[in-house]
Coordinates of C-alpha atoms in Angstrom, one line a residue:
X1 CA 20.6 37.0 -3.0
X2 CA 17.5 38.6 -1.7
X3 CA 17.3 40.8 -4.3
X4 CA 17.3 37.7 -7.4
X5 CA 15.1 36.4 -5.5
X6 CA 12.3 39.3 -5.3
X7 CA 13.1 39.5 -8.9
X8 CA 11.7 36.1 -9.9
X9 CA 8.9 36.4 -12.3
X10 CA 5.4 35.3 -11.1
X11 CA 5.3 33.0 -14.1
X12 CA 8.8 31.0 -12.7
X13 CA 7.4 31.0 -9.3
X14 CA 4.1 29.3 -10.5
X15 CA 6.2 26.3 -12.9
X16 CA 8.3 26.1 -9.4
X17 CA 4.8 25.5 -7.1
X18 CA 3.7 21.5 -6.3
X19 CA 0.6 20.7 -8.7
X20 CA -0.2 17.5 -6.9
X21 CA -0.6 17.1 -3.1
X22 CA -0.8 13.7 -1.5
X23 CA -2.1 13.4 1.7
X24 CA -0.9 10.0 3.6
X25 CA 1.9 9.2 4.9
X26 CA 5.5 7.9 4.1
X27 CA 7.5 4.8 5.7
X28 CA 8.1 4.0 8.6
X29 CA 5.6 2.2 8.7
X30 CA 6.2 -0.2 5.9
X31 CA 2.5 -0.9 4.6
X32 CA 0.8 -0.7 1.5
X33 CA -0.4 2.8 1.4
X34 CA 3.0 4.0 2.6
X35 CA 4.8 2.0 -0.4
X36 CA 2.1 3.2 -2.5
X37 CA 2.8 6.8 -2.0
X38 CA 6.7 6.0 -2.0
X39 CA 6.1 4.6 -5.8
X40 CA 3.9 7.3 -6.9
X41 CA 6.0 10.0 -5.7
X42 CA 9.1 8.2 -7.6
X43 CA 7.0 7.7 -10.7
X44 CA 6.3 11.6 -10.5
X45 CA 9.7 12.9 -10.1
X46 CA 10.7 10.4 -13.1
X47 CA 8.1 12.5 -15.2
X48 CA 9.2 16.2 -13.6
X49 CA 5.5 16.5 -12.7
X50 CA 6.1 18.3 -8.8
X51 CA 4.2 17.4 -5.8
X52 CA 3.7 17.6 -2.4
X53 CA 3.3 15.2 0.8
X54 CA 1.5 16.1 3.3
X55 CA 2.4 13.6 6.3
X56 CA -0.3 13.2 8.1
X57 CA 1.3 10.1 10.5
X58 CA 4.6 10.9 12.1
X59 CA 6.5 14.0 12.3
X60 CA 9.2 13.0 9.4
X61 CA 9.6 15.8 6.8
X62 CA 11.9 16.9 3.9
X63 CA 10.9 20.2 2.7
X64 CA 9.7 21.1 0.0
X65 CA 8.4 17.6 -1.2
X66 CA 7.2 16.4 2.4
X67 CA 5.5 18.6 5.1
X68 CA 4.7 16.9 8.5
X69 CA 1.3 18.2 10.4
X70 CA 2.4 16.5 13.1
X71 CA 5.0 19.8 13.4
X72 CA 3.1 22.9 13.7
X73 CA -0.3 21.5 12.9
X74 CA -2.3 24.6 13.4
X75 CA -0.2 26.6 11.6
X76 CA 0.3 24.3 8.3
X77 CA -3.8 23.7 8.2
X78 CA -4.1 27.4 8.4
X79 CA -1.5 28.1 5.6
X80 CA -2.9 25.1 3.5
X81 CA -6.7 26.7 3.8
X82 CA -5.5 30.0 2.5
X83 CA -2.5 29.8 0.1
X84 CA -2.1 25.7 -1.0
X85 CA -1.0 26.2 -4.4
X86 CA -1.9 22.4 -5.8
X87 CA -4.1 22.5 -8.3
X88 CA -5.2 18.3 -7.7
X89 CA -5.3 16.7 -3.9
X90 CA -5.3 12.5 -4.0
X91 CA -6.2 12.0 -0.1
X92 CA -4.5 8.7 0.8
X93 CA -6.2 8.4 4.4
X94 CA -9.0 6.4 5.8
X95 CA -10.2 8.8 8.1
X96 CA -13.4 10.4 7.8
X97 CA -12.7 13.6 9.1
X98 CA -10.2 14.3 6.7
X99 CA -12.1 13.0 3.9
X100 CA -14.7 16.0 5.2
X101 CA -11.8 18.5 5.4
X102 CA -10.5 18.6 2.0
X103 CA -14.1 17.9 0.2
X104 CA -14.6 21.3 1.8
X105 CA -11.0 23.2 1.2
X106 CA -11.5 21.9 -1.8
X107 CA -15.1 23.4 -2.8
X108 CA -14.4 26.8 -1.1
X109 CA -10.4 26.7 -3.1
X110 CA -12.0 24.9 -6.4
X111 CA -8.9 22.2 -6.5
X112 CA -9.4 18.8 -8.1
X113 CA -9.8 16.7 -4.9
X114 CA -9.7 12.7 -4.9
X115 CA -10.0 10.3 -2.5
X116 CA -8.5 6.6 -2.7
X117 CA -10.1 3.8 -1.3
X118 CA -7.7 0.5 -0.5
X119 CA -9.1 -1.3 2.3
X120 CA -12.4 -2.9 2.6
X121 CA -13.9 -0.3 5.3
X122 CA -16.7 1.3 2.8
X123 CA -17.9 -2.2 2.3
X124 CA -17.8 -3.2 6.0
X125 CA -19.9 0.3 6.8
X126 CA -23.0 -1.0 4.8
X127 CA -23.1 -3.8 7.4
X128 CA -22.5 -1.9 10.6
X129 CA -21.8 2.3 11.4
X130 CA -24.7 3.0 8.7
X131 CA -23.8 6.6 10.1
X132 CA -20.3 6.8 8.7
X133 CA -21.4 5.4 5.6
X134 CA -23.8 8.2 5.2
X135 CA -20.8 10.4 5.8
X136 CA -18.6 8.8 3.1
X137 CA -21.0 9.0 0.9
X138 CA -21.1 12.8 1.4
X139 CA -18.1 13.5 0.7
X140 CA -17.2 10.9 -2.5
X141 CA -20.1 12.5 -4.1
X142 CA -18.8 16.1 -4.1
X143 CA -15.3 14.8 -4.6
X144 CA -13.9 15.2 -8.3
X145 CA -12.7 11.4 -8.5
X146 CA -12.6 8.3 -6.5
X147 CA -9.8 5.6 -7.1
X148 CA -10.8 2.1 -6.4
X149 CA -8.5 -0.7 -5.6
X150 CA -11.1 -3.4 -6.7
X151 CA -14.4 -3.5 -8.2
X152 CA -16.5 -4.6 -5.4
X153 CA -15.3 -1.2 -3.9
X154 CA -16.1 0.3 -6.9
X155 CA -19.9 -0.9 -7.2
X156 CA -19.9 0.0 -3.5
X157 CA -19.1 4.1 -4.7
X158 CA -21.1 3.9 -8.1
X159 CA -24.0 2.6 -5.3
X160 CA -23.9 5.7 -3.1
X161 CA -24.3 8.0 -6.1
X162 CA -21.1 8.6 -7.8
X163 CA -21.0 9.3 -11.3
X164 CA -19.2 6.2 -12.6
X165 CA -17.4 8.7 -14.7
X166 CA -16.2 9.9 -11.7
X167 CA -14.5 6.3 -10.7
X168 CA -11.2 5.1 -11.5
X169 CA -10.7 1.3 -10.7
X170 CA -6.8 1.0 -10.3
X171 CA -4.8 -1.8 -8.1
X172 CA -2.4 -0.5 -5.8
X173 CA 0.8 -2.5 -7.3
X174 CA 3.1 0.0 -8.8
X175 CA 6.7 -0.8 -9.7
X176 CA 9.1 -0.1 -7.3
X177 CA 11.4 2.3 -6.4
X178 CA 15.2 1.3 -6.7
X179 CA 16.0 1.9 -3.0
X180 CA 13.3 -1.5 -2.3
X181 CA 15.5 -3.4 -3.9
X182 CA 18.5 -3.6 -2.6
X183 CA 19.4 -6.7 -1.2
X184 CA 22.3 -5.3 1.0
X185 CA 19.8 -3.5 3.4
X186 CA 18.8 -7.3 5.0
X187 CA 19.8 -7.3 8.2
X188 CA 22.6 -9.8 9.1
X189 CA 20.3 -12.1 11.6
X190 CA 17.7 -12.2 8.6
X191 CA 19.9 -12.8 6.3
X192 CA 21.2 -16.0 8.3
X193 CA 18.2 -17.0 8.9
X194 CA 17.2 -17.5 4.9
X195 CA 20.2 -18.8 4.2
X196 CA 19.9 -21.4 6.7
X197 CA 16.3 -22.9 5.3
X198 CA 15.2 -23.6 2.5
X199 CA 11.9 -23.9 0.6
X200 CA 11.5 -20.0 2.3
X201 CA 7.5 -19.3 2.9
X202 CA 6.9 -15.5 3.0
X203 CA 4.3 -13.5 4.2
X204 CA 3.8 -9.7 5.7
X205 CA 1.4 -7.8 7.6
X206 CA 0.9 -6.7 10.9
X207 CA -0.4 -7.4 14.5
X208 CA -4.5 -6.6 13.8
X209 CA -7.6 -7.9 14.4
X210 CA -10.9 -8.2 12.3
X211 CA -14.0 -9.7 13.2
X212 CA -12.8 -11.5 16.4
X213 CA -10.0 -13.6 14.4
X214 CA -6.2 -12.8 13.7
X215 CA -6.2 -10.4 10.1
X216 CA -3.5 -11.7 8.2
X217 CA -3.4 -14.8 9.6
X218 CA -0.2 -14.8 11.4
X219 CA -1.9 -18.3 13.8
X220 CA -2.6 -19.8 10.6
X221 CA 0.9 -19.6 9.3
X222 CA 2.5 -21.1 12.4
X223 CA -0.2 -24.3 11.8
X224 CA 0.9 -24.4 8.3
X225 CA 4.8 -24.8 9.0
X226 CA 3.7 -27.4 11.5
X227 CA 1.7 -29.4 8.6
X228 CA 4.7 -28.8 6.2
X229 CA 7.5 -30.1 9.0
X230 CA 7.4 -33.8 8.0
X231 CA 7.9 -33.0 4.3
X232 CA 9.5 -29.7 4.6
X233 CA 11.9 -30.3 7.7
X234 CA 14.6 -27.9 6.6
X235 CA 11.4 -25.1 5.6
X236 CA 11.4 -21.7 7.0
X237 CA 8.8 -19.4 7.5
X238 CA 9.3 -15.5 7.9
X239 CA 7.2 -12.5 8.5
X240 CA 8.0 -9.6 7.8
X241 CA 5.5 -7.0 9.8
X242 CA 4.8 -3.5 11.4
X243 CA 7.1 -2.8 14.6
X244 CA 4.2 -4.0 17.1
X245 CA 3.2 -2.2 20.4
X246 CA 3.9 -3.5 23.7
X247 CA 0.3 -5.2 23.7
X248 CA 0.7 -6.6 20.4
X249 CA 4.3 -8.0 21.1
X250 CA 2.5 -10.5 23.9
X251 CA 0.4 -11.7 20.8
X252 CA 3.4 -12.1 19.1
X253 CA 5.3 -13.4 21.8
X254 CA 2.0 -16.4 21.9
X255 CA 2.5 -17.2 18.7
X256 CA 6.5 -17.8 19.3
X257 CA 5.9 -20.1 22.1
X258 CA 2.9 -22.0 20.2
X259 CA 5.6 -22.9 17.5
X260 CA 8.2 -23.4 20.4
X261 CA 5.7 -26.1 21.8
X262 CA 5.5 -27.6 18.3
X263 CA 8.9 -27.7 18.1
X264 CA 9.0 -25.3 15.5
X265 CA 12.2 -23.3 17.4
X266 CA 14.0 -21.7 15.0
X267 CA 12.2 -22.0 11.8
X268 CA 9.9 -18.9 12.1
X269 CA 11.4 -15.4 12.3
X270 CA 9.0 -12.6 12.7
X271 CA 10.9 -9.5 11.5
X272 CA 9.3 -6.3 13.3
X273 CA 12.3 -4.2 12.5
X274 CA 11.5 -1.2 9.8
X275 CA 12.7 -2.1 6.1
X276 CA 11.2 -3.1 3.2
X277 CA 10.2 -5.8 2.1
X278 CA 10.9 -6.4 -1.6
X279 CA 15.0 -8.1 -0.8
X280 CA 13.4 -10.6 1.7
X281 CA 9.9 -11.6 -0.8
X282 CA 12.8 -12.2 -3.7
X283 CA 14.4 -15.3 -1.7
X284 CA 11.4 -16.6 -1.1
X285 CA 10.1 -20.1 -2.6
X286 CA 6.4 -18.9 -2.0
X287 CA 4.5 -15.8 -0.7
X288 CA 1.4 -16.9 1.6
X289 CA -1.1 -14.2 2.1
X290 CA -4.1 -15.1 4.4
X291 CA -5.7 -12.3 5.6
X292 CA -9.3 -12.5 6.1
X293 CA -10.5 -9.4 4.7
X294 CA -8.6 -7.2 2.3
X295 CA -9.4 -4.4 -0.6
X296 CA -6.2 -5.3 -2.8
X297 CA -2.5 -6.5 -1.9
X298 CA 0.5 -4.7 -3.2
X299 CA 2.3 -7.9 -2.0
X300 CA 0.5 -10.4 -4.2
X301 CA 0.6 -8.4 -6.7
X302 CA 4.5 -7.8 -5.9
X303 CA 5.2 -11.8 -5.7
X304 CA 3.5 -12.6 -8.9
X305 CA 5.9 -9.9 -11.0
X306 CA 9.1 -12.3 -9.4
X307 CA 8.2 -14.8 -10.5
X308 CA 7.0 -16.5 -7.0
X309 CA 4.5 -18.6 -6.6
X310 CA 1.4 -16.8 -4.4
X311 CA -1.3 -18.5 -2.1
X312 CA -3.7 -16.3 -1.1
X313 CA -7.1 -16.6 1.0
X314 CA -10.1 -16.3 -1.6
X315 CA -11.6 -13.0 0.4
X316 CA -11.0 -10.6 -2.1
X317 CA -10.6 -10.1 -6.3
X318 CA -7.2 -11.6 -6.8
X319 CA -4.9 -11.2 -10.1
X320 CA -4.7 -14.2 -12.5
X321 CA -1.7 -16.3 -11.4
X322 CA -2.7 -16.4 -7.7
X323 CA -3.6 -20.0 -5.7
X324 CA -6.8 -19.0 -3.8
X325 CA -7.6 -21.0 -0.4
X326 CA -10.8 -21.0 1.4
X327 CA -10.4 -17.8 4.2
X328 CA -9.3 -19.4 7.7
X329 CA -9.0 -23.1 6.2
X330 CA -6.2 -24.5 7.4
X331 CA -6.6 -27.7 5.0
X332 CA -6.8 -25.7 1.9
X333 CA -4.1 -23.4 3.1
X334 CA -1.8 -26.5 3.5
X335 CA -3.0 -28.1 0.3
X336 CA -2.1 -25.1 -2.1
X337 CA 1.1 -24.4 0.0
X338 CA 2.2 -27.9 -1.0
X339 CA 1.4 -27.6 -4.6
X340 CA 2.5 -24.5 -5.2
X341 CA 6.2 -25.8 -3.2
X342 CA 5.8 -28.9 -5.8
X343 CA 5.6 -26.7 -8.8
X344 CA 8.5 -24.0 -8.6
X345 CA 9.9 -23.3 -11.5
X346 CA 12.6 -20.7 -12.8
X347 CA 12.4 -17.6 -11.0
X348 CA 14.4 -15.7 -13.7
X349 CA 12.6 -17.1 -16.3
X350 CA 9.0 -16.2 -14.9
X351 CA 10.1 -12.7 -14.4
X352 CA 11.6 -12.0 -17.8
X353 CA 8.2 -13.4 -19.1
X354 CA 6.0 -11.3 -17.2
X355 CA 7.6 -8.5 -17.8
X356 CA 8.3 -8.1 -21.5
X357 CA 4.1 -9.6 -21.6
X358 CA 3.0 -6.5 -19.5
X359 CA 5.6 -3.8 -19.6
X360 CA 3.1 -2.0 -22.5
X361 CA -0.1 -2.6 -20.5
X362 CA 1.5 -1.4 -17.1
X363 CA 2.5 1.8 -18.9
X364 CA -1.1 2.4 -20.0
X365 CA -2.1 1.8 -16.6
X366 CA -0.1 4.1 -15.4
X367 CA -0.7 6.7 -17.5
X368 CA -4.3 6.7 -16.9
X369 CA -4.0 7.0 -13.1
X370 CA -1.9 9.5 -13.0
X371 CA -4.1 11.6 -15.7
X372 CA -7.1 10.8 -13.6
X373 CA -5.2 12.7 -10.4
X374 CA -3.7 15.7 -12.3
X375 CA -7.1 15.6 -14.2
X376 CA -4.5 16.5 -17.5
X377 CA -3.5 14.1 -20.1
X378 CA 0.2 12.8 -20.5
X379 CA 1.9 12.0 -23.6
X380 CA 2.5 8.2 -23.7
X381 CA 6.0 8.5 -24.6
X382 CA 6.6 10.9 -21.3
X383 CA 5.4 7.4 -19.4
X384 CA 7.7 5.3 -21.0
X385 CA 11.1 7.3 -21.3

């Protein structure tokens, strides 16, 4: 066995190496960048086009295709600097020291290096940490590409210097992977709990803070299914979120007794137990989303290709089918919620629609990201088999 294997031919052990790298992480946690990367990573194995993950969160691995640096961090780093064979590295990571790391690897190694931006932290820098900005800007402008989740981060990176050229605006939504949607992975007390209610409100998120007020607005759904109890008294409301620490488990635990006190027992289920989301957001009767600050939303995005109608808070671009309300008003909140509950139509129907409308279109937008990372073009028809 040794002996094939020496044999191997330099050229079969170069067609065998990863050509993209994708530095993030993958679920647990359920978020948006971790869903991301689960999609993209499906989408490339659908198109034989070999990658890597480097997992920079938690220590979960499955060599070859996922690498923890959480295990053996010194050593992997080490080994990365001298022999990474990728020729193209999207970093999927917020942190500023890593966006430093790889902008250098990747000058002294000559790979294609990107970095993606999904939040709204670049934008937030301009008004506070002038220092970090000055930092980011650094390293987007020796980077080979920058992926944008909306315009106004886009502006934000053409603004420090970057070669528009060099900017690739792309929303995070991609389709899912099959696993996401099986409905059989609900857990039993979940799946109780949406078939005892019905219209279902959705939302997801997790236990955060930004600028001194809850971040997706987990208070302002418990008002909501407070103002919709007279009409709605049979109306559920769950939330599907990020296993919360110990500290935020008390905020969570405030939250439980506020709708306790409003005699709300029993019609809110926050579910903090790791899964995704996709089976739960398809029983819904409407997806709530209000955050008050956001770069794009996977979920919205996800809602809208069911079929289900979507409120979201007006903070951020949102795509054409979305009900905006005014960030952190609880009247507008209420008053979409309602008409949105008043005009639900056929689930089936919607989806069918959009999806024979924007199957070509989502094709082309997928082609063009995932040219933009290898920095290669792709035969349409490669996309679409």
């Amino acid at each position: 066995m040794n002996k094939q294997n020496n044999n191997i031919s330099r050229d079969d052990r170069v067609i065998s190496e990863p050509e993209l790298a994708i530095v993030g992480a993958v679920p647990p946690p359920f978020g948006g960048v971790t869903i991301h990367i689960l999609r993209l990573a499906n989408r490339l194995t659908n198109l034989g086009i070999r990658f890597r993950i480097v997992n920079l969160n938690s220590s979960i691995e499955d060599q070859p295709t996922i690498v923890s640096w959480r295990r053996r961090t010194l050593r992997r780093i080490s080994a990365w600097v001298f022999r990474s064979p990728e020729k193209a590295v999207v970093v999927m990571n917020k942190r500023i020291s890593v966006w430093l790391f790889f902008a250098m690897i990747g000058c002294l190694r000559r790979q294609r290096i990107l970095i993606r931006l999904q939040g709204s932290d670049l934008v937030d820098w301009k008004q506070q940490r002038r220092w970090k900005l000055r930092l980011a800007a650094a390293c987007l402008r020796r980077v080979s590409g920058v992926v944008c989740v909306n315009s106004e981060l886009a502006d934000a990176v053409i603004g420090l210097g970057v070669d528009p050229s060099r900017v690739l605006l792309m929303p995070g939504f991609l389709p899912p992977a099959p696993e996401e949607l099986d409905s059989t992975k609900i857990e039993k007390p979940t799946a109780s709990f949406l078939a005892a209610h019905s219209p279902i409100i959705a939302a997801n998120g997790k236990v955060a803070q930004h600028a001194g007020e809850d971040l997706y607005g987990l208070d302002l759904l418990v008002e909501l299914l407070r103002r919709l109890n007279p009409n709605f008294p049979n109306a559920g409301l769950i939330v599907c979120l990020a296993t919360p620490s110990n500290q935020e488990q008390q905020y969570l635990n405030g939250l439980i007794a506020r709708a306790t006190a409003l005699g709300l027992k029993g019609k809110i289920l926050f579910q903090t137990t790791a899964g995704f989301f996709l089976p739960v957001l398809a029983r819904a009767s409407v997806f709530v989303r209000p955050t008050n600050t956001e770069g794009d939303s996977n979920s919205v995005r996800e809602a809208l290709s069911l079929g289900i109608p979507t409120v979201a808070s007006d903070v951020a671009e949102r795509p054409p089918g979305t009900v905006l309300f005014r960030n952190r008003d609880l009247d507008d909140l209420v008053l979409k919620t309602e008409l949105a509950l008043a005009n639900v139509t056929s689930r089936e129907s919607n989806q069918r629609s959009n999806h024979s409308k924007g199957q070509s279109t989502e094709d082309e937008r997928i082609k063009t990201y995932v040219e933009f990372l290898l920095g290669r073009s792709i035969p349409l028809e490669v996309i679409q088999r």
